[in-house]
Structure formats: C-alpha cells, structure tokens
Coordinates of C-alpha atoms (C1' of nucleotides) in Angstrom, one line a residue:
Chain R
X1 CA 11.1 9.1 -8.2
X2 CA 8.6 9.6 -11.0
X3 CA 6.7 12.2 -8.9
X4 CA 8.5 15.2 -10.1
X5 CA 9.2 15.6 -13.7
X6 CA 12.6 17.2 -14.1
X7 CA 12.4 16.6 -17.8
X8 CA 9.2 16.8 -19.8
X9 CA 10.5 14.0 -22.0
X10 CA 11.2 11.5 -19.2
X11 CA 7.8 12.5 -17.7
X12 CA 6.0 11.5 -20.8
X13 CA 8.1 8.4 -20.8
X14 CA 7.0 7.6 -17.3
X15 CA 3.4 8.2 -18.2
X16 CA 3.8 5.8 -21.2
X17 CA 5.5 3.2 -19.0
X18 CA 2.4 3.2 -16.6
X19 CA 0.1 3.1 -19.5
X20 CA 1.9 0.1 -20.9
X21 CA 2.1 -1.8 -17.6
X22 CA -1.6 -1.3 -17.1
X23 CA -2.3 -2.6 -20.6
X24 CA -0.1 -5.6 -19.9
X25 CA -2.1 -6.5 -16.9
X26 CA -5.3 -6.2 -18.9
X27 CA -3.8 -8.4 -21.6
X28 CA -2.9 -11.1 -19.1
X29 CA -6.4 -10.8 -17.6
X30 CA -8.0 -11.4 -21.0
X31 CA -5.6 -13.9 -22.7
X32 CA -3.3 -15.3 -20.0
X33 CA 0.4 -15.0 -19.7
X34 CA 0.8 -16.9 -23.0
X35 CA -0.8 -13.9 -24.6
X36 CA 1.6 -11.4 -23.1
X37 CA 3.5 -10.3 -26.2
X38 CA 5.0 -6.9 -27.2
X39 CA 2.4 -6.6 -30.0
X40 CA -0.6 -7.5 -27.9
X41 CA 0.3 -5.1 -25.1
X42 CA 1.1 -2.4 -27.7
X43 CA -2.3 -2.9 -29.3
X44 CA -4.0 -2.8 -25.9
X45 CA -2.3 0.4 -24.9
X46 CA -2.8 2.0 -28.3
X47 CA 0.9 2.3 -28.8
X48 CA 3.4 1.0 -31.3
X49 CA 5.4 -2.2 -30.5
X50 CA 8.5 -0.1 -30.8
X51 CA 7.4 2.0 -27.8
X52 CA 6.8 -1.1 -25.6
X53 CA 10.2 -2.5 -26.7
X54 CA 11.8 0.8 -25.9
X55 CA 10.6 0.9 -22.3
X56 CA 10.6 -2.8 -21.7
X57 CA 13.4 -4.4 -23.7
X58 CA 12.3 -8.0 -23.4
X59 CA 8.9 -9.6 -22.8
X60 CA 10.3 -10.8 -19.5
X61 CA 10.7 -7.2 -18.4
X62 CA 7.1 -6.6 -19.3
X63 CA 6.2 -9.4 -17.1
X64 CA 8.2 -8.1 -14.2
X65 CA 6.5 -4.7 -14.6
X66 CA 3.0 -6.2 -14.8
X67 CA 3.5 -8.4 -11.7
X68 CA 5.0 -5.6 -9.7
X69 CA 2.1 -3.2 -10.5
X70 CA -0.4 -5.9 -9.7
X71 CA 1.1 -6.8 -6.3
X72 CA 1.5 -3.3 -5.3
X73 CA -2.0 -2.5 -6.3
X74 CA -3.8 -5.6 -4.8
X75 CA -1.6 -6.2 -1.8
X76 CA -1.6 -2.6 -1.0
X77 CA -5.3 -2.3 -1.5
X78 CA -5.9 -5.3 0.8
X79 CA -3.6 -3.9 3.5
X80 CA -5.2 -0.5 3.4
X81 CA -8.8 -2.0 3.5
X82 CA -8.0 -4.1 6.5
X83 CA -6.0 -1.4 8.3
X84 CA -8.2 1.6 7.6
X85 CA -11.6 0.1 7.6
X86 CA -11.0 -2.6 10.2
X87 CA -12.4 -5.1 7.8
X88 CA -12.1 -8.8 8.8
X89 CA -8.9 -10.0 7.0
X90 CA -10.5 -13.3 6.1
X91 CA -13.5 -11.5 4.6
X92 CA -11.3 -9.2 2.7
X93 CA -9.4 -12.1 1.2
X94 CA -12.6 -14.0 0.3
X95 CA -13.9 -10.9 -1.4
X96 CA -10.6 -10.6 -3.3
X97 CA -11.1 -13.9 -5.2
X98 CA -14.7 -13.6 -5.7
X99 CA -15.7 -10.1 -6.7
X100 CA -12.4 -9.4 -8.5
X101 CA -12.0 -12.9 -9.9
X102 CA -10.7 -11.8 -13.2
X103 CA -7.9 -9.7 -11.9
X104 CA -7.1 -12.2 -9.2
X105 CA -6.6 -14.9 -11.8
X106 CA -4.3 -12.5 -13.9
X107 CA -2.2 -11.7 -10.8
X108 CA -1.9 -15.3 -9.8
X109 CA -0.8 -16.3 -13.3
X110 CA 1.9 -13.8 -13.2
X111 CA 2.8 -14.7 -9.7
X112 CA 3.2 -18.4 -10.7
X113 CA 5.7 -17.4 -13.4
X114 CA 8.2 -17.0 -10.6
X115 CA 8.7 -20.7 -10.7
X116 CA 10.6 -20.3 -13.9
X117 CA 11.7 -16.7 -13.8
X118 CA 14.1 -15.8 -10.9
X119 CA 13.5 -12.1 -11.7
X120 CA 9.9 -12.5 -10.5
X121 CA 10.8 -14.0 -7.2
X122 CA 11.4 -10.9 -5.1
X123 CA 8.0 -9.6 -6.1
X124 CA 6.4 -13.0 -5.3
X125 CA 7.9 -12.8 -1.9
X126 CA 6.6 -9.3 -1.5
X127 CA 3.1 -10.7 -2.0
X128 CA 3.6 -13.3 0.6
X129 CA 4.9 -10.8 3.0
X130 CA 1.9 -8.6 2.4
X131 CA -0.4 -11.5 2.9
X132 CA 1.3 -12.2 6.2
X133 CA 0.9 -8.6 7.3
X134 CA -2.8 -8.7 6.4
X135 CA -3.2 -11.8 8.5
X136 CA -1.2 -10.6 11.5
X137 CA -4.2 -9.3 13.4
X138 CA -5.9 -12.7 13.4
X139 CA -2.8 -14.8 14.0
X140 CA 0.0 -13.2 15.9
X141 CA 2.2 -16.2 16.2
X142 CA 4.8 -16.4 13.6
X143 CA 4.9 -20.1 12.8
X144 CA 1.2 -20.3 12.8
X145 CA 0.8 -17.4 10.5
X146 CA 3.3 -18.8 8.1
X147 CA 1.2 -21.9 7.9
X148 CA -1.9 -19.8 7.4
X149 CA -0.4 -17.9 4.6
X150 CA 0.3 -21.2 2.9
X151 CA -3.3 -22.1 3.4
X152 CA -4.6 -18.8 2.0
X153 CA -2.2 -19.2 -1.0
X154 CA -3.5 -22.7 -1.6
X155 CA -7.1 -21.7 -1.4
X156 CA -6.6 -18.8 -3.7
X157 CA -4.8 -21.1 -6.1
X158 CA -7.5 -23.8 -5.9
X159 CA -10.1 -21.1 -6.5
X160 CA -8.6 -20.5 -9.8
X161 CA -8.3 -24.1 -10.9
X162 CA -11.8 -24.9 -10.4
X163 CA -14.7 -24.6 -12.8
X164 CA -16.5 -22.6 -10.2
X165 CA -14.8 -21.0 -7.5
X166 CA -15.6 -21.8 -3.9
X167 CA -18.3 -19.5 -2.6
X168 CA -17.3 -16.8 -0.3
X169 CA -19.2 -18.6 2.4
X170 CA -17.2 -21.7 1.8
X171 CA -13.9 -19.8 1.7
X172 CA -14.7 -18.1 4.9
X173 CA -15.6 -21.3 6.5
X174 CA -12.4 -23.0 5.6
X175 CA -10.2 -20.0 6.5
X176 CA -12.2 -19.6 9.7
X177 CA -11.5 -23.1 10.7
X178 CA -7.7 -22.7 10.3
X179 CA -7.7 -19.4 12.1
X180 CA -9.6 -20.8 14.9
X181 CA -7.6 -23.9 15.5
X182 CA -4.3 -22.1 14.8
X183 CA -5.2 -19.3 17.1
X184 CA -6.2 -21.6 19.9
X185 CA -2.9 -23.3 19.7
X186 CA -0.8 -20.2 20.3
X187 CA -2.5 -18.7 23.2
X188 CA -5.9 -18.3 25.0
X189 CA -8.6 -19.1 22.4
X190 CA -10.7 -16.2 21.2
X191 CA -13.9 -16.0 23.1
X192 CA -16.1 -16.6 20.2
X193 CA -15.8 -17.3 16.4
Chain D
X1 CA -7.6 -50.9 -22.6
X2 CA -4.2 -50.7 -23.9
X3 CA -3.1 -53.8 -22.0
X4 CA -4.1 -56.3 -24.7
X5 CA -3.2 -55.6 -28.2
X6 CA -5.9 -56.8 -30.5
X7 CA -4.2 -55.0 -33.3
X8 CA -0.5 -54.7 -33.8
X9 CA -0.9 -51.3 -35.3
X10 CA -2.7 -49.7 -32.5
X11 CA -0.4 -51.5 -30.1
X12 CA 2.5 -49.8 -31.7
X13 CA 0.5 -46.5 -31.6
X14 CA -0.1 -47.0 -27.9
X15 CA 3.6 -47.4 -27.2
X16 CA 4.3 -44.3 -29.2
X17 CA 1.8 -42.4 -27.3
X18 CA 3.4 -43.4 -24.0
X19 CA 6.8 -42.6 -25.5
X20 CA 5.6 -39.1 -26.5
X21 CA 3.9 -38.4 -23.2
X22 CA 7.0 -39.3 -21.3
X23 CA 9.0 -37.0 -23.5
X24 CA 6.6 -34.2 -23.0
X25 CA 7.0 -34.4 -19.2
X26 CA 10.7 -34.3 -19.6
X27 CA 10.4 -31.3 -21.9
X28 CA 8.3 -29.4 -19.3
X29 CA 10.8 -30.4 -16.6
X30 CA 13.7 -28.9 -18.6
X31 CA 12.1 -26.0 -20.4
X32 CA 8.9 -25.2 -18.7
X33 CA 5.3 -25.3 -20.1
X34 CA 6.3 -22.5 -22.5
X35 CA 8.7 -24.9 -24.1
X36 CA 6.0 -27.5 -24.7
X37 CA 5.8 -27.5 -28.4
X38 CA 5.3 -30.3 -30.9
X39 CA 8.7 -30.0 -32.2
X40 CA 10.4 -30.0 -28.9
X41 CA 8.5 -33.1 -27.7
X42 CA 9.2 -34.8 -31.0
X43 CA 12.9 -34.2 -30.7
X44 CA 13.0 -35.4 -27.1
X45 CA 11.1 -38.5 -28.1
X46 CA 13.3 -39.1 -31.1
X47 CA 10.1 -38.9 -33.3
X48 CA 8.9 -36.7 -36.1
X49 CA 6.6 -33.8 -35.3
X50 CA 4.1 -35.5 -37.6
X51 CA 3.9 -38.3 -35.2
X52 CA 3.2 -36.2 -32.1
X53 CA 0.6 -34.3 -34.1
X54 CA -0.9 -37.5 -35.3
X55 CA -1.4 -38.8 -31.7
X56 CA -2.1 -35.3 -30.1
X57 CA -3.8 -33.1 -32.6
X58 CA -3.1 -30.0 -30.7
X59 CA -0.5 -28.8 -28.1
X60 CA -3.3 -28.7 -25.6
X61 CA -3.9 -32.3 -26.0
X62 CA -0.3 -32.9 -25.4
X63 CA -0.6 -30.9 -22.2
X64 CA -3.5 -33.0 -21.1
X65 CA -1.6 -36.2 -21.7
X66 CA 1.4 -34.9 -19.8
X67 CA -0.5 -33.7 -16.8
X68 CA -2.5 -36.9 -16.6
X69 CA 0.6 -39.1 -16.7
X70 CA 2.3 -36.9 -14.1
X71 CA -0.6 -36.9 -11.7
X72 CA -1.2 -40.6 -12.0
X73 CA 2.5 -41.3 -11.6
X74 CA 3.2 -39.0 -8.6
X75 CA -0.1 -39.1 -6.8
X76 CA -0.3 -42.8 -7.3
X77 CA 3.2 -43.3 -6.1
X78 CA 2.6 -41.1 -3.1
X79 CA -0.5 -43.1 -2.2
X80 CA 1.3 -46.4 -2.6
X81 CA 4.2 -45.4 -0.5
X82 CA 2.0 -44.1 2.3
X83 CA -0.3 -47.1 2.2
X84 CA 2.1 -49.9 1.7
X85 CA 5.1 -48.8 3.6
X86 CA 3.1 -46.9 6.2
X87 CA 5.3 -43.9 5.8
X88 CA 4.3 -40.7 7.6
X89 CA 2.2 -38.7 5.0
X90 CA 3.8 -35.5 6.0
X91 CA 7.3 -36.9 5.5
X92 CA 6.4 -38.4 2.2
X93 CA 5.1 -35.0 0.9
X94 CA 8.2 -33.2 2.2
X95 CA 10.3 -35.7 0.4
X96 CA 8.3 -35.2 -2.8
X97 CA 9.3 -31.6 -3.2
X98 CA 12.8 -31.9 -2.0
X99 CA 14.3 -35.0 -3.6
X100 CA 12.3 -34.9 -6.8
X101 CA 12.1 -31.2 -7.0
X102 CA 12.6 -31.0 -10.8
X103 CA 9.7 -33.3 -11.5
X104 CA 7.6 -31.6 -8.9
X105 CA 8.1 -28.3 -10.5
X106 CA 7.2 -29.7 -13.9
X107 CA 4.0 -31.3 -12.5
X108 CA 2.9 -28.1 -10.7
X109 CA 3.6 -26.0 -13.8
X110 CA 1.2 -28.2 -15.7
X111 CA -1.2 -28.3 -12.9
X112 CA -1.4 -24.6 -12.8
X113 CA -2.3 -24.4 -16.5
X114 CA -5.8 -25.5 -15.4
X115 CA -6.4 -21.9 -14.5
X116 CA -6.7 -21.2 -18.2
X117 CA -7.5 -24.6 -19.7
X118 CA -10.7 -26.2 -18.5
X119 CA -9.7 -29.4 -20.1
X120 CA -7.0 -29.8 -17.4
X121 CA -9.3 -29.2 -14.4
X122 CA -10.7 -32.8 -13.9
X123 CA -7.1 -33.9 -13.7
X124 CA -6.2 -31.1 -11.3
X125 CA -9.2 -32.1 -9.1
X126 CA -7.8 -35.7 -9.3
X127 CA -4.6 -34.4 -7.8
X128 CA -6.3 -32.7 -4.9
X129 CA -8.4 -35.8 -4.2
X130 CA -5.3 -37.9 -4.2
X131 CA -3.7 -35.5 -1.8
X132 CA -6.7 -35.7 0.5
X133 CA -6.5 -39.5 0.4
X134 CA -2.9 -39.4 1.4
X135 CA -3.6 -37.2 4.3
X136 CA -6.7 -39.0 5.5
X137 CA -4.7 -41.0 8.1
X138 CA -3.5 -37.9 9.9
X139 CA -6.6 -35.9 9.7
X140 CA -9.8 -37.8 9.5
X141 CA -12.2 -34.8 9.7
X142 CA -13.5 -33.7 6.3
X143 CA -13.3 -29.9 6.8
X144 CA -10.1 -30.0 8.6
X145 CA -8.6 -32.1 5.9
X146 CA -9.8 -29.8 3.1
X147 CA -8.1 -27.0 4.8
X148 CA -4.9 -29.0 5.2
X149 CA -4.9 -29.9 1.6
X150 CA -5.0 -26.2 0.8
X151 CA -2.0 -25.7 3.1
X152 CA -0.1 -28.4 1.4
X153 CA -0.9 -27.1 -1.9
X154 CA 0.2 -23.6 -0.9
X155 CA 3.5 -24.9 0.6
X156 CA 4.3 -26.9 -2.4
X157 CA 3.5 -23.9 -4.6
X158 CA 5.7 -21.6 -2.4
X159 CA 8.5 -24.1 -2.6
X160 CA 8.6 -23.7 -6.3
X161 CA 8.5 -19.9 -6.2
X162 CA 11.4 -19.5 -3.8
X163 CA 15.1 -19.3 -4.8
X164 CA 15.8 -22.0 -2.4
X165 CA 13.0 -24.3 -1.4
X166 CA 12.2 -24.7 2.3
X167 CA 14.2 -27.4 3.9
X168 CA 12.6 -30.7 4.5
X169 CA 12.8 -30.0 8.2
X170 CA 11.1 -26.6 7.7
X171 CA 8.4 -28.2 5.6
X172 CA 7.8 -30.9 8.2
X173 CA 7.6 -28.3 10.9
X174 CA 5.0 -26.2 9.2
X175 CA 2.9 -29.1 8.1
X176 CA 3.3 -30.8 11.5
X177 CA 1.9 -27.6 13.2
X178 CA -1.1 -27.6 11.0
X179 CA -1.7 -31.3 11.5
X180 CA -1.4 -30.9 15.2
X181 CA -3.7 -28.1 15.7
X182 CA -6.1 -29.3 13.1
X183 CA -6.2 -32.7 14.6
X184 CA -6.7 -31.4 18.1
X185 CA -9.7 -29.5 16.9
X186 CA -11.6 -32.5 15.7
X187 CA -11.2 -34.8 18.6
X188 CA -9.1 -35.5 21.7
X189 CA -5.8 -33.8 21.4
X190 CA -2.8 -35.8 20.7
X191 CA -0.9 -36.6 24.0
X192 CA 2.1 -34.6 23.1
X193 CA 3.5 -32.4 20.3
Chain W
dC1 C1' -1.4 -62.1 -52.7
dA2 C1' -4.5 -58.0 -52.8
dT3 C1' -6.8 -54.6 -50.5
dA4 C1' -7.6 -51.6 -46.8
dA5 C1' -6.6 -49.2 -42.5
dT6 C1' -3.2 -47.4 -39.4
dA7 C1' 0.9 -45.0 -38.4
dT8 C1' 4.8 -42.3 -39.8
dG9 C1' 8.4 -39.2 -42.0
dG10 C1' 9.7 -35.1 -45.0
dA11 C1' 8.6 -31.0 -46.7
dA12 C1' 6.1 -27.1 -46.7
dC13 C1' 3.0 -22.9 -45.5
dA14 C1' 1.0 -19.3 -43.3
dA15 C1' 0.9 -16.9 -39.1
dA16 C1' 3.0 -14.9 -35.2
dT17 C1' 6.8 -13.3 -32.5
dG18 C1' 11.1 -10.7 -30.6
dT19 C1' 13.9 -7.5 -31.9
dT20 C1' 16.4 -4.2 -34.7
dC21 C1' 17.2 -0.5 -38.1
dT22 C1' 16.0 3.9 -39.9
dG23 C1' 14.2 8.1 -39.4
dA24 C1' 11.0 11.4 -37.6
dT25 C1' 9.1 14.0 -33.5
dT26 C1' 9.2 16.2 -29.2
dG27 C1' 11.4 18.5 -25.6
dT28 C1' 15.9 20.6 -23.4
dT29 C1' 19.8 23.5 -23.1
dA30 C1' 23.1 26.8 -24.6
Chain B
dT1 C1' 18.3 29.5 -33.2
dA2 C1' 21.5 25.4 -33.1
dA3 C1' 22.8 21.3 -31.1
dC4 C1' 21.5 17.5 -28.5
dA5 C1' 18.8 13.8 -25.9
dA6 C1' 14.7 11.2 -25.2
dT7 C1' 10.9 9.1 -27.3
dC8 C1' 8.4 7.1 -30.6
dA9 C1' 6.5 5.1 -35.3
dG10 C1' 6.9 2.1 -39.6
dA11 C1' 9.0 -1.3 -41.8
dA12 C1' 11.6 -5.2 -41.9
dC13 C1' 14.1 -9.8 -40.8
dA14 C1' 15.1 -14.0 -39.1
dT15 C1' 13.1 -17.5 -36.2
dT16 C1' 9.8 -20.4 -34.3
dT17 C1' 5.4 -22.4 -34.2
dG18 C1' 1.0 -25.2 -35.4
dT19 C1' -0.6 -27.8 -38.7
dT20 C1' -1.4 -29.9 -43.2
dC21 C1' -0.2 -32.4 -47.6
dC22 C1' 1.8 -36.2 -49.8
dA23 C1' 4.1 -40.3 -50.0
dT24 C1' 5.7 -44.5 -47.7
dA25 C1' 5.8 -48.1 -44.5
dT26 C1' 3.6 -51.3 -41.4
dT27 C1' 0.0 -54.4 -40.1
dA28 C1' -4.5 -56.7 -40.7
dT29 C1' -8.0 -59.0 -43.4
dG30 C1' -10.0 -61.2 -47.3

DNA sequence: CATAATATGGAACAAATGTTCTGATTGTTA
DNA sequence: TAACAATCAGAACATTTGTTCCATATTATG
C-alpha cells in the first residue's frame, strides 16, 4: 500500500506516520503508556502536536499504531530468526526479554492495554499467534502448544514485574522443563534435552 | 495494628483509609487504572479529595493500597477456599476469572503496574507466592510448580485480553493438561488422565 | 475547661492534556 | 498559471489533574 507513492503528498504523510509511530514506541519505552501523549510523541518525533493529531486523531489511535508496529517488528523478527537461522525458539525468546529488555517492556505494556481497549485486541491476538508459530517446531501438538504459549506469556510478564529479570539460564530452564514434559506427553519423547 | 483503637481519631482515620481503598478498587474495576485519580476515588467513597490526599499523599500511594487490598483479598480468599473446602485448585482458579471477571481484571490491571512502579513489586511477588501455595497440592515439585505458576499467570492475562474469556471448561482443560504432564514428570504418573 | 493533635472540607492554583481553529506551505492537476 | 487537495505549524480553549492553603471539626490530654 504505502510502497508506491502515487502522490508525493501522501508519500510524505506516510513517512511522517512511520516517524510518529516509531517515536511513540520510544516514548512508551522511556515513560510508559501513561506518558503516551500527543505532545510527548510530537516532541520525540520533532514534529508539531498538530501533525500527530492529524495522522492519529486520538491518543488511542496512536496506541494502536504503536502496538501494531511493535508486534510486527518483534514477532516478525522472532519468526525470521527462528526460521531462517534455525535458532532454538526457547533461546530466541529468552534473548528477547534479556538483551532487548527495554523494548520488550514497552511492547508488553502496550499489549496489556488490550484489557481495556478492544481496538487493541486483534493485534494482541496477532502476537499470541506469532508466538504459537515460533513454538511450533518444539511442540507440534495444538493443546500442548496453547498451554506453552500461556507459559511463555506468563514468564515474559513476570520478567517485567520483577526488580531483576530472571536470568537467561533460568528462563531457559523453566521453558525447557515445560517443553520437555509437554513434548513427552504428545508423542515419543525427544531423545535428549 | 489497626485492630485496637488506642486513639479515637486514628481509629476513625483507619476506617476512612479502608473506605478509600475499597473505593479505589471499585474505581479501577469501573474505569481502569487510568481513571484512578484522587478525585474519582474521593467521589466514589463519598469523601473530599483532601481526605484521600491526606491519607494517600500521592496517586501512587493510592495504587499501592488498592493493589495490596486486592491481593490480600483475592489471594487470601483463594487460599482459604482451597485449604478449607478442599476445592480443586484448578477449578478455584478457573472460577476466579470467570465468575468474578470484573474484579479479576481490576486486580490484574493493578498488578501489571508493577512493570513501571517498583513500589508495587513486593505485592506482585506476594501474589505469585500465594498462587504457588494454592497450586502446591497438585504440583509439589518446585521447578514444575514455578512453571505452572507462569502458565496460570499467562492464562489469566490472556483471559483479560480477549473479547470473550476462555470458558471455564477450556481453562480447566488447558490447566489440567499442564498439571497432568507436569505432575507425571516429577514422579509416578497419575493412573489415568 | 483549655490546649494540642488529628482529621477533614472548600477553594484554589499551576501544570498538563486533547482537541480544534486559523492560516500557511507543499505538491498535484488542468 | 490557476484551482485544488494534502499536510502541517502556532495559538488557543476548555477540562482535568495533583496538590496545597486555610479554616473547621473532632478527639485526646492536662
């Protein structure tokens, strides 16, 4: 859609929108969702509040844009990494919350807003689906994987609610445990952990 | 501490504090954390904003009080129910998010604020510990239980992020799965699923 | 009763916010 | 060039918020 610029004006608008969304994510990363205001985003993007209001009429719209960009970016990146480089999904997830902790917190804060804002729910579901896809290689069974997704979601959540996040080793250990027992329930156990 | 009232004035103050905290929880239940303001709580409690500001100097303090009350109430109630009436913990948890959905959402919203407010983290941990206690009967192994707690936390979270929460049956099915496989990993498998 | 401490209400203030109005600027099309 | 649409900036407005100040009421203590 935004790839070809039929109109130079809308092309510039598209660039602005992207600029604003990226700034919005950074604002959330720095100040939390409570700090996500037209003015803060405008300042972060080096743009006037009128411009953010023009492209995102309400603050809620701004939030939708930020969450969508975050999910597409992170979930997409995760999927790519696992698929293309054949990385262990568990390790990729553990990395996700440890090395990119700041962004992970921001994304999860946005993600959680879906509890009150129905507009965000489809995107939240998108995240869960992507997570499920990432984990498919290690747990093929549908029910087991749904449970595992919940576990991962819970661990990610808890890692944001603790003074110090669980170490990558701890994370891998817990996830590994679930994968092992869950996998062994749905078919022949994997030869070795 | 607040049981005996050495001083009639502080006794009245204690009652007020309790009144305010209860009102704060109701406000979060109705409007979300974003609506948790001195004025809203004061109005809900039938009290002047000065009074709420007197007992809870900042809005953050108000949040701490609300979360603490919620956790003590819910986690305590859950523990009591399981211990005293020997209810199946899994069923008790499934009930918790289905029949008391409104309150559960409010509590989780407060709970999630710990991501940005360190003052809330000890209370968040208290919730996790209580959850672990509730689940001890079904999963005695430490590591397995820690993983299960994450699963429960994830499921509760997801149930708040969906347009329609998972049915109690679905919830029980998923949790049951994890308990089964997790339990069978730590000792002799249960005779039958 | 007098004095002090605690608790409370009413009013008020500065700061921040969402949003809109008014034009100006940039790009398109005829 | 002229007419038009999309995009933007500056200023402004009403609203809401946290918090404080001042006076008053309630309770305790001497």
